[in-house]
Coordinates of C-alpha atoms in Angstrom, one line a residue:
X1 CA 10.2 -19.8 -12.0
X2 CA 6.8 -18.1 -11.7
X3 CA 6.1 -20.2 -8.6
X4 CA 9.4 -19.0 -7.0
X5 CA 8.7 -15.3 -7.8
X6 CA 5.1 -15.3 -6.6
X7 CA 6.2 -17.1 -3.4
X8 CA 8.9 -14.5 -2.8
X9 CA 6.4 -11.7 -3.3
X10 CA 4.1 -13.2 -0.6
X11 CA 7.1 -13.7 1.8
X12 CA 8.4 -10.1 1.3
X13 CA 4.9 -8.7 1.6
X14 CA 4.5 -10.4 5.0
X15 CA 7.9 -9.4 6.2
X16 CA 7.3 -5.7 5.4
X17 CA 5.3 -5.5 8.6
X18 CA 8.5 -5.9 10.5
X19 CA 9.8 -2.6 9.2
X20 CA 7.2 -0.5 10.8
X21 CA 8.6 2.8 12.1
X22 CA 6.2 2.6 15.0
X23 CA 8.8 0.8 17.1
X24 CA 12.2 1.9 15.9
X25 CA 14.0 4.5 18.1
X26 CA 10.8 6.5 18.9
X27 CA 8.2 6.6 21.6
X28 CA 5.5 5.0 19.5
X29 CA 5.1 1.3 19.8
X30 CA 2.1 -0.3 18.0
X31 CA 0.7 3.2 17.6
X32 CA 0.8 3.8 21.4
X33 CA 2.9 6.4 23.1
X34 CA 5.4 4.8 25.4
X35 CA 7.3 7.1 27.8
X36 CA 11.1 6.8 27.8
X37 CA 11.2 5.2 31.3
X38 CA 9.0 2.3 30.1
X39 CA 10.9 1.5 26.9
X40 CA 13.2 -1.2 28.2
X41 CA 10.8 -3.2 30.4
X42 CA 10.8 -6.9 30.0
X43 CA 7.0 -7.0 29.4
X44 CA 7.3 -4.6 26.4
X45 CA 10.3 -6.4 25.0
X46 CA 8.4 -9.7 25.2
X47 CA 5.5 -8.1 23.3
X48 CA 7.9 -6.9 20.5
X49 CA 9.5 -10.3 20.3
X50 CA 6.1 -12.1 20.1
X51 CA 5.0 -9.7 17.4
X52 CA 8.2 -10.3 15.3
X53 CA 7.9 -14.1 15.8
X54 CA 4.2 -14.1 14.7
X55 CA 4.9 -12.0 11.6
X56 CA 7.8 -14.3 10.5
X57 CA 5.8 -17.5 11.1
X58 CA 2.7 -16.4 9.1
X59 CA 4.8 -14.9 6.3
X60 CA 6.9 -18.1 5.9
X61 CA 3.7 -20.3 6.1
X62 CA 1.9 -18.2 3.5
X63 CA 4.9 -18.3 1.1
X64 CA 5.2 -22.1 1.5
X65 CA 1.4 -22.5 1.0
X66 CA 1.6 -20.4 -2.1
X67 CA 4.4 -22.5 -3.6
X68 CA 2.5 -25.7 -2.8
X69 CA -0.7 -24.5 -4.4
X70 CA 1.0 -23.1 -7.5
X71 CA 2.7 -26.4 -8.0
X72 CA -0.5 -28.5 -7.6
X73 CA -3.1 -26.3 -9.3
X74 CA -3.6 -25.1 -12.8
X75 CA -2.4 -21.7 -13.8
X76 CA -5.8 -20.0 -13.4
X77 CA -6.6 -21.5 -10.0
X78 CA -3.0 -21.0 -8.9
X79 CA -3.2 -17.3 -9.6
X80 CA -6.5 -17.1 -7.8
X81 CA -4.9 -18.9 -4.8
X82 CA -2.0 -16.4 -4.9
X83 CA -4.3 -13.4 -4.8
X84 CA -6.4 -14.9 -1.9
X85 CA -3.3 -15.9 0.1
X86 CA -1.6 -12.5 -0.2
X87 CA -4.8 -10.6 0.9
X88 CA -5.4 -13.1 3.7
X89 CA -1.8 -12.6 4.9
X90 CA -2.3 -8.9 5.1
X91 CA -5.5 -9.3 7.1
X92 CA -3.8 -11.8 9.4
X93 CA -0.9 -9.5 10.1
X94 CA -3.3 -6.6 10.8
X95 CA -5.0 -8.8 13.4
X96 CA -1.6 -9.6 14.9
X97 CA -0.8 -5.9 15.1
X98 CA -4.2 -5.2 16.6
X99 CA -3.6 -7.9 19.2
X100 CA -0.2 -6.3 20.2
X101 CA -1.9 -2.9 20.3
X102 CA -4.6 -4.1 22.7
X103 CA -2.1 -5.8 25.0
X104 CA 0.1 -2.8 25.2
X105 CA -2.9 -0.4 25.7
X106 CA -4.2 -2.6 28.5
X107 CA -0.8 -2.6 30.2
X108 CA -0.6 1.2 29.8
X109 CA -4.0 1.8 31.3
X110 CA -3.6 -0.6 34.2
X111 CA -0.4 1.1 35.3
X112 CA -1.5 4.6 34.3
X113 CA 1.8 5.6 32.6
X114 CA 0.5 9.0 31.8
X115 CA -0.2 10.1 35.4
X116 CA 1.1 13.6 35.9
X117 CA 1.9 14.0 32.1
X118 CA 0.1 16.7 30.1
X119 CA -1.3 15.6 26.7
X120 CA -2.4 18.1 24.1
X121 CA -4.7 16.9 21.3
X122 CA -6.4 19.0 18.6
X123 CA -9.5 17.8 16.7
X124 CA -11.8 19.6 14.4
X125 CA -14.6 17.6 12.7
X126 CA -15.8 20.7 10.9
X127 CA -12.9 20.4 8.4
X128 CA -14.5 17.3 7.0
X129 CA -17.1 19.2 5.0
X130 CA -14.2 20.6 2.9
X131 CA -12.5 17.3 2.1
X132 CA -14.2 16.7 -1.2
X133 CA -13.3 13.0 -1.2
X134 CA -14.9 11.3 -4.2
X135 CA -18.0 9.3 -3.2
X136 CA -18.0 5.5 -3.5
X137 CA -20.9 5.6 -6.0
X138 CA -18.5 7.0 -8.6
X139 CA -16.8 3.6 -8.7
X140 CA -19.9 2.3 -10.5
X141 CA -18.4 3.9 -13.7
X142 CA -15.3 1.6 -13.9
X143 CA -17.4 -1.3 -12.6
X144 CA -19.9 -0.7 -15.5
X145 CA -17.1 -0.8 -18.0
X146 CA -15.8 -4.1 -16.7
X147 CA -19.3 -5.5 -16.5
X148 CA -20.0 -4.7 -20.2
X149 CA -16.8 -6.4 -21.2
X150 CA -17.7 -9.4 -19.1
X151 CA -21.2 -9.7 -20.6
X152 CA -19.8 -9.2 -24.1
X153 CA -17.4 -12.1 -23.6
X154 CA -20.1 -14.2 -22.0
X155 CA -22.3 -13.7 -25.0
X156 CA -19.5 -14.9 -27.4
X157 CA -18.3 -17.6 -25.0
X158 CA -19.5 -20.5 -27.3
X159 CA -17.3 -19.1 -30.2
X160 CA -14.1 -19.2 -28.2
X161 CA -11.5 -21.8 -29.1
X162 CA -11.2 -24.9 -26.9
X163 CA -7.8 -23.8 -25.7
X164 CA -7.3 -20.2 -24.7
X165 CA -4.2 -18.1 -23.9
X166 CA -3.9 -17.2 -20.3
X167 CA -0.5 -15.6 -20.2
X168 CA 1.7 -13.4 -22.4
X169 CA 5.4 -12.7 -22.4
X170 CA 7.1 -9.4 -22.4
X171 CA 7.1 -9.7 -26.3
X172 CA 3.3 -9.7 -26.2
X173 CA 3.1 -13.3 -27.5
X174 CA 1.0 -15.9 -25.7
X175 CA 3.2 -18.4 -23.9
X176 CA 0.7 -20.4 -21.9
X177 CA -2.6 -22.0 -22.8
X178 CA -5.4 -23.6 -20.8
X179 CA -8.5 -25.5 -21.6
X180 CA -11.5 -23.2 -22.1
X181 CA -13.6 -22.9 -19.0
X182 CA -15.5 -20.2 -17.1
X183 CA -12.5 -20.0 -14.7
X184 CA -9.8 -19.4 -17.4
X185 CA -11.9 -17.0 -19.5
X186 CA -13.4 -14.9 -16.7
X187 CA -10.6 -14.9 -14.1
X188 CA -9.3 -11.5 -15.3
X189 CA -12.8 -10.0 -14.9
X190 CA -13.0 -11.4 -11.4
X191 CA -9.6 -9.9 -10.5
X192 CA -10.7 -6.6 -12.0
X193 CA -13.9 -6.5 -9.8
X194 CA -11.9 -7.4 -6.8
X195 CA -9.4 -4.6 -7.5
X196 CA -12.1 -2.1 -7.9
X197 CA -13.7 -3.1 -4.6
X198 CA -10.3 -2.6 -2.9
X199 CA -9.8 0.8 -4.5
X200 CA -13.3 2.0 -3.5
X201 CA -12.7 0.7 0.0
X202 CA -9.4 2.5 0.3
X203 CA -10.8 5.8 -1.1
X204 CA -13.7 5.6 1.3
X205 CA -11.4 4.8 4.2
X206 CA -9.5 8.0 3.7
X207 CA -12.7 9.9 4.5
X208 CA -13.1 8.0 7.8
X209 CA -9.6 8.5 9.1
X210 CA -9.3 10.9 12.0
X211 CA -8.0 14.4 11.1
X212 CA -4.8 15.3 12.9
X213 CA -4.2 19.0 13.3
X214 CA -0.9 20.5 14.4
X215 CA -1.8 22.8 17.4
X216 CA 1.1 25.1 16.4
X217 CA -0.1 25.4 12.8
X218 CA -3.8 24.6 12.9
X219 CA -4.9 26.3 9.7
X220 CA -2.0 25.1 7.7
X221 CA -2.4 21.5 8.8
X222 CA -6.2 21.7 8.1
X223 CA -5.6 23.0 4.6
X224 CA -3.0 20.3 4.1
X225 CA -5.4 17.5 5.2
X226 CA -8.0 18.8 2.7
X227 CA -5.5 18.9 -0.2
X228 CA -3.9 15.5 0.6
X229 CA -7.2 13.6 0.9
X230 CA -8.7 15.2 -2.2
X231 CA -5.6 14.5 -4.3
X232 CA -5.4 10.9 -3.1
X233 CA -9.1 10.3 -3.9
X234 CA -8.6 11.6 -7.4
X235 CA -5.5 9.5 -8.0
X236 CA -7.1 6.3 -6.7
X237 CA -10.1 6.8 -9.0
X238 CA -7.9 7.4 -12.0
X239 CA -6.0 4.2 -11.3
X240 CA -9.3 2.4 -10.9
X241 CA -10.4 3.5 -14.3
X242 CA -7.2 2.4 -15.9
X243 CA -7.4 -1.0 -14.1
X244 CA -11.0 -1.4 -15.3
X245 CA -10.0 -0.7 -18.9
X246 CA -7.0 -3.1 -18.6
X247 CA -9.0 -6.0 -17.2
X248 CA -11.8 -5.3 -19.7
X249 CA -9.4 -5.6 -22.6
X250 CA -7.9 -8.8 -21.2
X251 CA -11.4 -10.2 -20.8
X252 CA -12.6 -9.5 -24.3
X253 CA -9.3 -10.1 -26.2
X254 CA -10.1 -13.8 -26.6
X255 CA -13.1 -12.7 -28.6
X256 CA -11.5 -10.0 -30.8
X257 CA -8.0 -11.6 -31.2
X258 CA -8.3 -15.2 -30.0
X259 CA -4.9 -16.7 -29.1
X260 CA -3.0 -14.0 -31.0
X261 CA -0.3 -11.6 -30.1
X262 CA -1.3 -8.5 -28.1
X263 CA -1.0 -5.2 -29.9
X264 CA 2.6 -3.9 -30.0
X265 CA 1.5 -0.7 -28.1
X266 CA -0.2 -2.8 -25.3
X267 CA 2.6 -2.7 -22.8
X268 CA 3.6 0.9 -23.3
X269 CA 0.0 2.0 -22.9
X270 CA -0.4 0.0 -19.7
X271 CA 2.8 1.4 -18.2
X272 CA 2.1 5.0 -19.2
X273 CA -1.5 4.7 -18.1
X274 CA -0.6 3.2 -14.7
X275 CA 2.3 5.5 -13.8
X276 CA 1.0 8.8 -15.2
X277 CA -1.7 9.3 -12.5
X278 CA 0.8 8.1 -9.9
X279 CA 3.4 10.6 -11.0
X280 CA 0.8 13.4 -11.1
X281 CA -0.4 12.5 -7.6
X282 CA 3.2 12.5 -6.3
X283 CA 3.8 15.9 -7.8
X284 CA 0.6 17.4 -6.2
X285 CA 1.6 15.8 -2.9
X286 CA 5.1 17.1 -3.1
X287 CA 3.8 20.6 -3.7
X288 CA 1.3 20.3 -0.8
X289 CA 4.2 19.0 1.5
X290 CA 6.4 22.0 0.6
X291 CA 3.6 24.5 1.2
X292 CA 2.7 23.0 4.6
X293 CA 6.3 22.9 5.8
X294 CA 6.7 26.6 4.9
X295 CA 3.5 27.5 6.8
X296 CA 4.1 25.3 9.8
X297 CA 7.8 26.3 10.2
X298 CA 6.6 29.8 11.2
X299 CA 5.3 28.5 14.5
X300 CA 6.4 24.9 14.9
X301 CA 10.2 24.6 15.1
X302 CA 10.4 20.8 14.8
X303 CA 13.3 19.9 12.4
X304 CA 11.1 17.9 10.1
X305 CA 9.1 21.1 9.3
X306 CA 12.3 22.8 8.2
X307 CA 12.4 22.6 4.4
X308 CA 16.1 23.0 4.3
X309 CA 16.4 19.5 5.9
X310 CA 14.9 17.9 2.8
X311 CA 16.7 16.9 -0.4
X312 CA 14.7 17.9 -3.5
X313 CA 11.8 18.5 -1.1
X314 CA 11.3 14.7 -0.8
X315 CA 13.9 13.1 1.4
X316 CA 14.4 14.1 5.0
X317 CA 18.2 14.5 5.7
X318 CA 19.3 15.9 9.0
X319 CA 22.6 14.8 10.7
X320 CA 21.6 16.6 13.9
X321 CA 18.5 14.5 14.3
X322 CA 19.4 11.2 16.0
X323 CA 16.1 9.5 15.0
X324 CA 16.0 7.0 12.2
X325 CA 12.3 7.6 11.8
X326 CA 10.5 11.0 12.0
X327 CA 6.8 11.8 11.6
X328 CA 5.6 12.5 8.1
X329 CA 4.4 15.9 7.3
X330 CA 0.9 14.4 7.1
X331 CA 1.4 13.1 10.7
X332 CA 0.2 9.7 9.4
X333 CA 3.1 7.2 9.5
X334 CA 6.8 7.9 9.6
X335 CA 9.6 8.7 7.1
X336 CA 13.3 7.9 7.2
X337 CA 16.0 10.3 8.2
X338 CA 18.4 9.5 5.3
X339 CA 21.3 11.0 7.2
X340 CA 21.4 7.9 9.4
X341 CA 23.2 4.7 8.3
X342 CA 20.3 2.6 9.6
X343 CA 17.9 4.5 7.4
X344 CA 20.0 4.0 4.3
X345 CA 20.1 0.2 4.9
X346 CA 16.4 0.1 5.3
X347 CA 15.9 2.1 2.1
X348 CA 18.1 -0.4 0.2
X349 CA 16.1 -3.2 1.7
X350 CA 12.8 -1.6 0.6
X351 CA 14.2 -1.3 -3.0
X352 CA 15.3 -5.0 -3.0
X353 CA 11.8 -6.0 -1.8
X354 CA 10.1 -4.0 -4.5
X355 CA 12.5 -4.8 -7.4
X356 CA 13.8 -8.2 -6.3
X357 CA 11.1 -10.3 -8.1
X358 CA 11.6 -8.4 -11.4
X359 CA 15.4 -8.8 -11.2
X360 CA 15.1 -12.5 -10.5
X361 CA 12.9 -13.0 -13.6
X362 CA 15.3 -11.1 -15.8
X363 CA 18.4 -13.0 -14.5
X364 CA 16.9 -16.5 -14.6
X365 CA 14.7 -16.5 -17.6

């Protein structure tokens, strides 16, 4: 059952790239502006079809490879293979997207689609000094916590039983055991260090992203950029601390409670600790979005800046807007117009992708 669930997670992760709002009823295709008169060209349709086919092929191949390796390898190595495959899949799909981007950009430049069209772009690098994004060096704190847990377990490694628990059920009882080895004992620590590396990279990447300012509401959008990036960096760091504590406990538990049940409060603490900073970050972002929409609406009359077109301040709902996707307030990425039937179908699909593996486990176990 675990093999089926993990393979489906890989497949769904890969197919998510097909739902990019960059090429659904808007002028943005692979992050490139495509004028209306160019939308239906055979060359562009061929690029879209090639992109879809490539994404489907690598997603299915990755899912099948995951199922094969999970069936052939031990639990520890199988989980390591799953982690490697899913990250490799994401990288491969980003390369596919990049290839499509370069092809379309080359076609656009060769034919000079923008001849005679006026483009307005606002940039302001001076805003960066006010971003207050947390420096990467601060991630040495959770890394040090995890390192201490790893060294503690390594020091007591000879004392561990010959068979160690590597998996626990929802009842906190161990339900799978493996022969003691460096792989089975220290895999959680390795996963923890890898997670911290990804978190630090994501946090650092937010500081390198270009700032997008709305020419009609320049100060409001600059303030919004500062608030958003600061909030995101704090939330990412808090999640990193929680992940470090979680993987540290999993690493040392074989020393302090060898092959025994996890504490009854383990799962509630993990869930609360994981979701609390996320909920706090969502609230701060929700407030920043509302403040920006109110400020921007004074000069920019775009419907997605009108706060009355949002339900609970979260979901864009505008029957007069024919677009399924509209720009996010942050101007990075897109959001769904929930007044459109296509958007509702996509939202249901997203929920299925996120909750499907959990529902499968509950129904079949």
